[in-house]
Tab-separated table of C-alpha atoms and ligand atoms in Angstrom:
chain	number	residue	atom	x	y	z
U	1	UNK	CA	11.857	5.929	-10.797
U	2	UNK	CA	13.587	2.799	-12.411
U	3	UNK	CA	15.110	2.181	-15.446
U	4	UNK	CA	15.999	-0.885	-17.800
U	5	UNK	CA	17.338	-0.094	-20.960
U	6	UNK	CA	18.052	-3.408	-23.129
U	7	UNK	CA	18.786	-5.002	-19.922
U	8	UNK	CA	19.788	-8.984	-21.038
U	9	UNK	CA	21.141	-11.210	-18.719
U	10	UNK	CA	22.041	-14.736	-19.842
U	11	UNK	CA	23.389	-17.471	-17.835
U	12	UNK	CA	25.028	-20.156	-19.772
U	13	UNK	CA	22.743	-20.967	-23.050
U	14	UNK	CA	20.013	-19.592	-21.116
U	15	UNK	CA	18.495	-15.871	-21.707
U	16	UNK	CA	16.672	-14.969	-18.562
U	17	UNK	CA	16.116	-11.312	-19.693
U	18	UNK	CA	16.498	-10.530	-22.977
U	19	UNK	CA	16.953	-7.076	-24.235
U	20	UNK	CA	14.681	-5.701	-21.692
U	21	UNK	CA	13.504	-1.847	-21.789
U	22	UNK	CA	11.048	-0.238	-19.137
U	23	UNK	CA	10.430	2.647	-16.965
U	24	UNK	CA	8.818	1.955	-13.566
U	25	UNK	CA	7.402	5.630	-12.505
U	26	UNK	CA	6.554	7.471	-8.729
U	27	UNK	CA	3.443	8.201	-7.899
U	28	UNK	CA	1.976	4.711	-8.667
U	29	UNK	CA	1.714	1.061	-7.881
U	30	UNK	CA	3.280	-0.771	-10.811
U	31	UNK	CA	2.894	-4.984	-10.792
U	32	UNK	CA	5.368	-7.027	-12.482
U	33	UNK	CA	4.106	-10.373	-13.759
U	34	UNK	CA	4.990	-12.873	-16.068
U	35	UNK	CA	4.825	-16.658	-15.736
U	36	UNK	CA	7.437	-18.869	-13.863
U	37	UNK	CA	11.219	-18.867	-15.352
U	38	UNK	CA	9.808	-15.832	-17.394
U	39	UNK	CA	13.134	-12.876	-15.950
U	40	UNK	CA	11.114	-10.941	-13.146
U	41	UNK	CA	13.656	-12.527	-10.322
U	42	UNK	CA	16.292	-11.803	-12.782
U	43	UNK	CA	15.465	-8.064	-13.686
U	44	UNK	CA	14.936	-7.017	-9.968
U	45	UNK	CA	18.467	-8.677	-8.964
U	46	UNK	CA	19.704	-6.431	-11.706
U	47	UNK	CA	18.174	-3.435	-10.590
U	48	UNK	CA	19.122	-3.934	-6.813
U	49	UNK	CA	22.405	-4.403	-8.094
U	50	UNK	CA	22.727	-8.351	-7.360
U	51	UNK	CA	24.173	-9.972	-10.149
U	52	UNK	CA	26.037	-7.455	-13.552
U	53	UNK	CA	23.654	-7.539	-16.518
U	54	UNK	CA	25.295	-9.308	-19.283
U	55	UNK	CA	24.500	-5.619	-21.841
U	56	UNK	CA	22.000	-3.271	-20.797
U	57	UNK	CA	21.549	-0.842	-17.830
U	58	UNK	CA	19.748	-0.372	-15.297
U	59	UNK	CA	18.821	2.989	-13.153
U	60	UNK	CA	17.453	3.970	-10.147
U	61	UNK	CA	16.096	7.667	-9.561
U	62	UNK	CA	18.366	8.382	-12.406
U	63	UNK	CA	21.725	6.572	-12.011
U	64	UNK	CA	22.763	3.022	-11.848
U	65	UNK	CA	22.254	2.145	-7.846
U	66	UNK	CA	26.171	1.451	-7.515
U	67	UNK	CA	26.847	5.221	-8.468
U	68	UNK	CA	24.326	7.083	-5.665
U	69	UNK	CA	26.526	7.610	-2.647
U	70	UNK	CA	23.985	6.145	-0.180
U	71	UNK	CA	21.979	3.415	-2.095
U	72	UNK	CA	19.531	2.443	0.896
U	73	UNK	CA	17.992	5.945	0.884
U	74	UNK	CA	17.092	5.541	-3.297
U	75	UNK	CA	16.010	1.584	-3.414
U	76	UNK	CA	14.015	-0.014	-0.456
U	77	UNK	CA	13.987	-4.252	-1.638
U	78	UNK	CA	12.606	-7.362	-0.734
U	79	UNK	CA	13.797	-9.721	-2.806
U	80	UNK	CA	12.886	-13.097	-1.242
U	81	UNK	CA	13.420	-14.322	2.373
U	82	UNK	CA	15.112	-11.819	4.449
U	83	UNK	CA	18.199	-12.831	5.832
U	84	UNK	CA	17.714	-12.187	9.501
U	85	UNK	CA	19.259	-14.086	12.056
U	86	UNK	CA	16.085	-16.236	13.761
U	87	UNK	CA	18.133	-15.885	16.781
U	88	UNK	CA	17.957	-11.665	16.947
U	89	UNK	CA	15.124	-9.630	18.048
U	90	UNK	CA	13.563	-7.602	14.941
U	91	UNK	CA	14.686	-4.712	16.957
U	92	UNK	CA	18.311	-6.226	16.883
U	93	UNK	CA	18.269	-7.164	13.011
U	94	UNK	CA	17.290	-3.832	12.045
U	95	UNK	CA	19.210	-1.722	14.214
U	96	UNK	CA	22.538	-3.758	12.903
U	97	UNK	CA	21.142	-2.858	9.271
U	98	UNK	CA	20.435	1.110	10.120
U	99	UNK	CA	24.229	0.932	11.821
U	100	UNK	CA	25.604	-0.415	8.351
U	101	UNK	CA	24.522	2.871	7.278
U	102	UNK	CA	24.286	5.464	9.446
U	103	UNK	CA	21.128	5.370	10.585
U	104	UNK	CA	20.083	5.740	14.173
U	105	UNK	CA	17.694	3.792	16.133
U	106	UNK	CA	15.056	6.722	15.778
U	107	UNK	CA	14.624	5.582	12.321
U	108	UNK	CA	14.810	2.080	13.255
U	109	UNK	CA	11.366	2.798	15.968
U	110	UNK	CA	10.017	4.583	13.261
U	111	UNK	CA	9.886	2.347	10.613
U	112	UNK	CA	8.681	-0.389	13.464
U	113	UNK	CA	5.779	1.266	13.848
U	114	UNK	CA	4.961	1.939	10.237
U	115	UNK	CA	5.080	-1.895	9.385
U	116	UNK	CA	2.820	-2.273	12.481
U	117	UNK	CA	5.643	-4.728	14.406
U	118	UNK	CA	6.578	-2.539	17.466
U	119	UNK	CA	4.904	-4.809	19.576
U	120	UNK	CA	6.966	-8.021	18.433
U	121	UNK	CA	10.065	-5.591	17.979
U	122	UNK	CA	11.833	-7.652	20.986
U	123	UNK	CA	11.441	-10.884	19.847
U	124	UNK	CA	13.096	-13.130	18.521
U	125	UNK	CA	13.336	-13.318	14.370
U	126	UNK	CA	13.161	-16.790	14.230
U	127	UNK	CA	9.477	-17.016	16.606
U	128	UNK	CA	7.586	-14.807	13.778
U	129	UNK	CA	5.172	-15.736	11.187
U	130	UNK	CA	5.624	-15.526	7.854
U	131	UNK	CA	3.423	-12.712	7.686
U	132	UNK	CA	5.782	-10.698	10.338
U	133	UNK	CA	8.561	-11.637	8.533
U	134	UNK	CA	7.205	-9.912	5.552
U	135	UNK	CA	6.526	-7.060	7.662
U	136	UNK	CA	9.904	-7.266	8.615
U	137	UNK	CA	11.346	-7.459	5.462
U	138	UNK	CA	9.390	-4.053	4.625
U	139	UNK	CA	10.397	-2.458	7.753
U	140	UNK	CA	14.230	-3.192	6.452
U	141	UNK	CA	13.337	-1.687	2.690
U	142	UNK	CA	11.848	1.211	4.289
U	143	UNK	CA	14.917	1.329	6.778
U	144	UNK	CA	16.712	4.401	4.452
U	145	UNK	CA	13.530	6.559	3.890
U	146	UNK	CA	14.032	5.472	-0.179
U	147	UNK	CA	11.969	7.249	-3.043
U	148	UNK	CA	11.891	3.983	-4.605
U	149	UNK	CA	9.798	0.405	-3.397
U	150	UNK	CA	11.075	-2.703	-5.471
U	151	UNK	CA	9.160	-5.606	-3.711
U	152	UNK	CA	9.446	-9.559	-5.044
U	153	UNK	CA	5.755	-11.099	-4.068
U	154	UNK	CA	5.283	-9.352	-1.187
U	155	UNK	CA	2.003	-10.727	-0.109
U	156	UNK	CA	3.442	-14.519	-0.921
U	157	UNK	CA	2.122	-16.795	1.975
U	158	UNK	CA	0.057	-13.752	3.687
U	159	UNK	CA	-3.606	-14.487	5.347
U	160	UNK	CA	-6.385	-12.541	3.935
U	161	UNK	CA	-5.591	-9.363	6.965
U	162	UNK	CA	-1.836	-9.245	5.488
U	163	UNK	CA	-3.000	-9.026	2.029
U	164	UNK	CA	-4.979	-6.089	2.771
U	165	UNK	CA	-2.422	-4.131	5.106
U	166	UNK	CA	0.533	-4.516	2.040
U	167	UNK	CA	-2.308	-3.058	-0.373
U	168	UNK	CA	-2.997	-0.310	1.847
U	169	UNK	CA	0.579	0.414	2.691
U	170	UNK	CA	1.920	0.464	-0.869
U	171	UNK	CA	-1.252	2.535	-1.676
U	172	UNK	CA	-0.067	5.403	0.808
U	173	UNK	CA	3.562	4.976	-0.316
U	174	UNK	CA	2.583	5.722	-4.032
U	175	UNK	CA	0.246	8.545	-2.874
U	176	UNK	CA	3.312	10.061	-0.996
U	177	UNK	CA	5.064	9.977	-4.516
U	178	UNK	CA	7.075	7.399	-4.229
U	179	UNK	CA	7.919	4.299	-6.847
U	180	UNK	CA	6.262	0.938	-5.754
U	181	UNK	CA	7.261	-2.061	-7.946
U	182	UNK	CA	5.953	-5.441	-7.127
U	183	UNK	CA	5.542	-8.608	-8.517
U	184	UNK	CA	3.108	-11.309	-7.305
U	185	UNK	CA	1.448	-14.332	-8.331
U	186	UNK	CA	-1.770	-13.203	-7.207
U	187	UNK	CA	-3.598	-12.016	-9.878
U	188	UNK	CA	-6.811	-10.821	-8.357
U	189	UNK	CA	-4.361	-9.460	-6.218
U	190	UNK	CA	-2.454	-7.798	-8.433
U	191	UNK	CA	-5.516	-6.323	-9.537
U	192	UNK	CA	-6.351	-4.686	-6.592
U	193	UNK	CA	-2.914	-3.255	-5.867
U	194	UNK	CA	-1.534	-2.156	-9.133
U	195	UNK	CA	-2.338	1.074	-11.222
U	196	UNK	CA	0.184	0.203	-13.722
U	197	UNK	CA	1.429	-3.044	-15.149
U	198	UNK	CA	4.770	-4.449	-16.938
U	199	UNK	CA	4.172	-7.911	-18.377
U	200	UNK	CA	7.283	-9.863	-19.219
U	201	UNK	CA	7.467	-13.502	-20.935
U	202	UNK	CA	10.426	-15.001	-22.111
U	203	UNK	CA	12.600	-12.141	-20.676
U	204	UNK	CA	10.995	-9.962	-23.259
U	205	UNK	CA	8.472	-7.155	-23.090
U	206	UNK	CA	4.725	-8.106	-23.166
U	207	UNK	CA	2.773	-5.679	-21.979
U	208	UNK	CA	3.824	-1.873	-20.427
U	209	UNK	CA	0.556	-0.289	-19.697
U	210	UNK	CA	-2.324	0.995	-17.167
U	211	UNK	CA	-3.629	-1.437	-15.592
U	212	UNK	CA	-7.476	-0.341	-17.146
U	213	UNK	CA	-6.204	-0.760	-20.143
U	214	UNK	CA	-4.841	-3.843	-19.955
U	215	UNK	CA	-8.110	-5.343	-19.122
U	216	UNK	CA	-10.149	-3.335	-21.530
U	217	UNK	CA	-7.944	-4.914	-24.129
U	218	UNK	CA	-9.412	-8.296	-23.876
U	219	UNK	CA	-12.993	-9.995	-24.281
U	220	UNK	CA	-16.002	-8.221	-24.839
U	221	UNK	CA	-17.411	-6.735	-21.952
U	222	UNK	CA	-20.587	-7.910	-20.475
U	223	UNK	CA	-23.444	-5.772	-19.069
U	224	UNK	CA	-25.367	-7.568	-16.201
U	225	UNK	CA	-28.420	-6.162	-15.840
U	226	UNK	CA	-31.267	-7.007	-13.146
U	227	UNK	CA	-35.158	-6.367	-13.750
U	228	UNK	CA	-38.407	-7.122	-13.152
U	229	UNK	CA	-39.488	-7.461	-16.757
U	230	UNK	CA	-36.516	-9.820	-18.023
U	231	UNK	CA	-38.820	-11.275	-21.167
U	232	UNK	CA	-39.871	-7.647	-22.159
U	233	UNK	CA	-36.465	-5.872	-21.936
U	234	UNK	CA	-34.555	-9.203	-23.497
U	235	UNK	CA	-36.995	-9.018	-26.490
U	236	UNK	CA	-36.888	-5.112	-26.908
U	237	UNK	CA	-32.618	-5.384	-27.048
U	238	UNK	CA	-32.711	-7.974	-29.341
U	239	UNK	CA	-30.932	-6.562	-32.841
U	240	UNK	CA	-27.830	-8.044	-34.777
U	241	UNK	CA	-24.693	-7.712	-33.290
U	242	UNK	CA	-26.070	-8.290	-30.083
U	243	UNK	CA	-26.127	-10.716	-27.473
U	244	UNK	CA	-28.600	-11.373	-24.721
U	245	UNK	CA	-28.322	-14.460	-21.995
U	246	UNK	CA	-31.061	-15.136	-19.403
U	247	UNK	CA	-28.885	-16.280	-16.223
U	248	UNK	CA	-29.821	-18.823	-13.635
U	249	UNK	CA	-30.091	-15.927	-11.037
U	250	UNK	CA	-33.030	-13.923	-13.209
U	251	UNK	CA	-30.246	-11.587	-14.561
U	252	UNK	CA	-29.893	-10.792	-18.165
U	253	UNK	CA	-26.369	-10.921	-19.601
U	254	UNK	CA	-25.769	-8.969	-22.791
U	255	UNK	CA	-22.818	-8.305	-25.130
U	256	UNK	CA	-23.017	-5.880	-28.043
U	257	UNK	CA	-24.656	-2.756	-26.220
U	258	UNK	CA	-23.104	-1.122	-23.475
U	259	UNK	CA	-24.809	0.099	-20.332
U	260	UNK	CA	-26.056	3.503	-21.298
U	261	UNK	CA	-27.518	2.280	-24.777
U	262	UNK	CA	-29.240	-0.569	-22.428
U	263	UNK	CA	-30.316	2.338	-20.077
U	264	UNK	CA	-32.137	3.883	-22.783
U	265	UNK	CA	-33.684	1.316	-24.577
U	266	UNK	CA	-35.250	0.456	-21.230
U	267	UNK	CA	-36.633	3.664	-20.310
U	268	UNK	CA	-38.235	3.918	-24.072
U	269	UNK	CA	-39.898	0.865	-23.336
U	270	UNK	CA	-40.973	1.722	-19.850
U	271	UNK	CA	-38.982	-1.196	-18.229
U	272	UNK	CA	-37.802	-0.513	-14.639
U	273	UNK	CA	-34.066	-1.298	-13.603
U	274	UNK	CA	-32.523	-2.731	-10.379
U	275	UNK	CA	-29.012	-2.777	-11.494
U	276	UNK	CA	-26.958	-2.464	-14.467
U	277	UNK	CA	-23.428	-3.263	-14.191
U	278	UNK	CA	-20.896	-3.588	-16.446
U	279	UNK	CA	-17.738	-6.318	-16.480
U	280	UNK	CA	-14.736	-6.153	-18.329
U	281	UNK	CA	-12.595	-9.130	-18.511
U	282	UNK	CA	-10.764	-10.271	-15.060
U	283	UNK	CA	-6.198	-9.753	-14.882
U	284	UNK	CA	-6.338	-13.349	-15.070
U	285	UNK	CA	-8.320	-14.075	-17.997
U	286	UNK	CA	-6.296	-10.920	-19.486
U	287	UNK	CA	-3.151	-12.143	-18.401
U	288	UNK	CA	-3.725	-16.088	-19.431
U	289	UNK	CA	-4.510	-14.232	-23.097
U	290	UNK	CA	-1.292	-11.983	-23.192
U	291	UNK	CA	1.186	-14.694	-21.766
U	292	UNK	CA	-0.552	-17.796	-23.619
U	293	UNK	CA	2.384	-18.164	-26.084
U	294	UNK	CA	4.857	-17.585	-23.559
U	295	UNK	CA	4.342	-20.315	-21.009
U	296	UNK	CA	8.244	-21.427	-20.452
U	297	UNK	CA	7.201	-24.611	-19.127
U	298	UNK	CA	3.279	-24.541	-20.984
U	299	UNK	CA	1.678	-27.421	-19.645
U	300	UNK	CA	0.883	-30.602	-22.336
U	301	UNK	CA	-1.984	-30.108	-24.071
U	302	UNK	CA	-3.619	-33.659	-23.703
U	303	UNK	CA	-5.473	-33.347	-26.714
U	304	UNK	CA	-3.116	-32.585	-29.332
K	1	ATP	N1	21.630	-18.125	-11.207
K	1	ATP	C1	21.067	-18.710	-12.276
K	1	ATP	N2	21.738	-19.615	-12.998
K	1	ATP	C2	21.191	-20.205	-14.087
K	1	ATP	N3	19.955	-19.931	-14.545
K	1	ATP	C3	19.231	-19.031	-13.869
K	1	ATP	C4	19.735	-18.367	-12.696
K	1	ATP	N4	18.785	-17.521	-12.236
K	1	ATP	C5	17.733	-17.651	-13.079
K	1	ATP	N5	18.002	-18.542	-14.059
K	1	ATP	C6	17.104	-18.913	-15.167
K	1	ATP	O1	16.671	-17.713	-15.782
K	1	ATP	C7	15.292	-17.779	-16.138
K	1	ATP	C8	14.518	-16.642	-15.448
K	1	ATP	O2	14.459	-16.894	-14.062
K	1	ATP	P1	13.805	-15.883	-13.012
K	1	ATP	O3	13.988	-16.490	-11.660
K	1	ATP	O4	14.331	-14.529	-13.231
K	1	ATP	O5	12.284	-15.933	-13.449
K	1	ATP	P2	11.002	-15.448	-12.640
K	1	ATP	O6	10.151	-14.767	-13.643
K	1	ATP	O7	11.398	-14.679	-11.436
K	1	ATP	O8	10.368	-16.839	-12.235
K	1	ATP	P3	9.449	-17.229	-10.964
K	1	ATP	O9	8.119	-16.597	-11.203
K	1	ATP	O10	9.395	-18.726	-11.086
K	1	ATP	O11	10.157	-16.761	-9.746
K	1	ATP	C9	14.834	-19.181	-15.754
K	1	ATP	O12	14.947	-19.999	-16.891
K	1	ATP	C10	15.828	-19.589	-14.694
K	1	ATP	O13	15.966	-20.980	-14.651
């Protein structure tokens, strides 16, 4: 579990996170997003205990990180680049982390083989890809067993095979009860990987909410809906309030009526159905609506 409470962190004139309050529970994937300059950097630095909010707290399974006697067991981070040496074996960098702390290299093999890098484990840092790093940088944050994931864009310069394996993996660390909290700029992404998602702008609150409700929230859903008897079925669901748009592809698109009222109308009028699917809006159209005021650095709008 983590926990901002007013969290506001200013440097100089400039509020980076501003009176910030959120709970981050286990048992789910929860993204973070929020356009550039928007806090996220700033709010996980607090919660890893990286720079002193300037009012506010932060908490980590229930007490500020500082006060748990062995930190690296609570919060597992990766908070940009990891900071191994290119010249050490992975093997080497972790087993010097796991010494800071106690651990042993049975924990160090262990968490090797659960980022999938015991084959690369004796080479050399500095010969990896990025996507190795990043696995790297997991194996560290997973290094003290934590209860609790914190994870800065995780799948940031990953190939398509390295997005999937960091969805799967925080999947099975949220179904083992555990806290995953990531940001990325990824929305579709994000949409894949998150159950649960905080929305900052402007270092302030946007959105704190399940990710299915987040993208009921905005547009109208569509129903797509394939048939042989497009001209029939378009003409029977015609009725104020509703919508109905032959596409290229044969497909009817209609607003106004959702699937099962579409369903029935259909069977009443003896039309047969291949496929009737309903589409809410996209995280990125929902997220461009939620964070349109927001923009720190909104782009100039040519026609104004
Ligand atoms: N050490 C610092 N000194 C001065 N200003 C800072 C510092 N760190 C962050 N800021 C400012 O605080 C604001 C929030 O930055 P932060 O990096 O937390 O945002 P972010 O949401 O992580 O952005 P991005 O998505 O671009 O990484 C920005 O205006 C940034 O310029």
């Amino acid at each position: 579990m983590i926990e901002a409470t007013h969290l506001t962190k200013r440097f100089g004139d400039t509020i980076a996170v501003d009176d910030l309050s959120f709970t981050v529970r286990p048992g789910v994937v929860t993204g973070f997003l929020g356009p550039n300059g928007a806090g996220k950097s700033t709010t996980m630095r607090a919660i890893a205990g990286l720079i002193r909010p300037t009012s506010g707290t932060t908490r980590v399974n229930g007490a500020p990180l500082a006060r748990h006697a062995a930190p690296i067991t609570e919060l597992g981070t990766l908070l940009g680049p990891g900071l191994a040496h290119p010249g050490r074996t992975a093997r080497a960098h972790l087993l010097a982390l796991a010494a800071t702390h106690g651990l042993g290299s049975a924990r160090v093999d262990e968490v090797l083989q659960l980022t999938g890098i015991e084959a690369v484990a004796r080479r050399r840092v500095g010969t990896f890809s990025l996507g190795m790093h990043q696995r790297l940088g997991l194996a560290a944050a997973l290094l003290g067993d934590p209860q609790t994931l914190m994870l800065d864009e995780p799948i940031n310069g990953l190939d398509p095979d390295g997005i999937v394996w960091v969805r799967r993996f925080l999947r099975t660390l949220a179904d083992e009860g555990r806290t995953v909290f990531l940001s990325s700029h990824l929305m579709s992404e994000m949409a894949q990987a998150a159950d649960h998602l905080i929305v900052i702008g402007r270092g302030r609150l946007i959105v704190d909410a399940p990710m299915a409700e987040v993208l009921a929230g905005v547009g109208t859903p569509r129903v797509l809906v394939k048939t042989p008897d497009a001209t029939r079925l378009a003409a029977a669901l015609a009725a104020p309030g509703v919508t109905v748009t032959s596409l290229a592809s044969g497909e009817l698109e209609v607003m106004g009526l959702d699937a099962p009222a579409i369903a029935a109308i259909a069977r009443d009028r003896d039309v047969l159905l291949h496929e009737l699917t309903t589409r809410t809006a996209s995280l990125e159209e929902a997220y461009l609506s939620l964070t349109d005021s927001t923009l720190e650095y909104a782009a100039a709008d040519p026609a104004a």
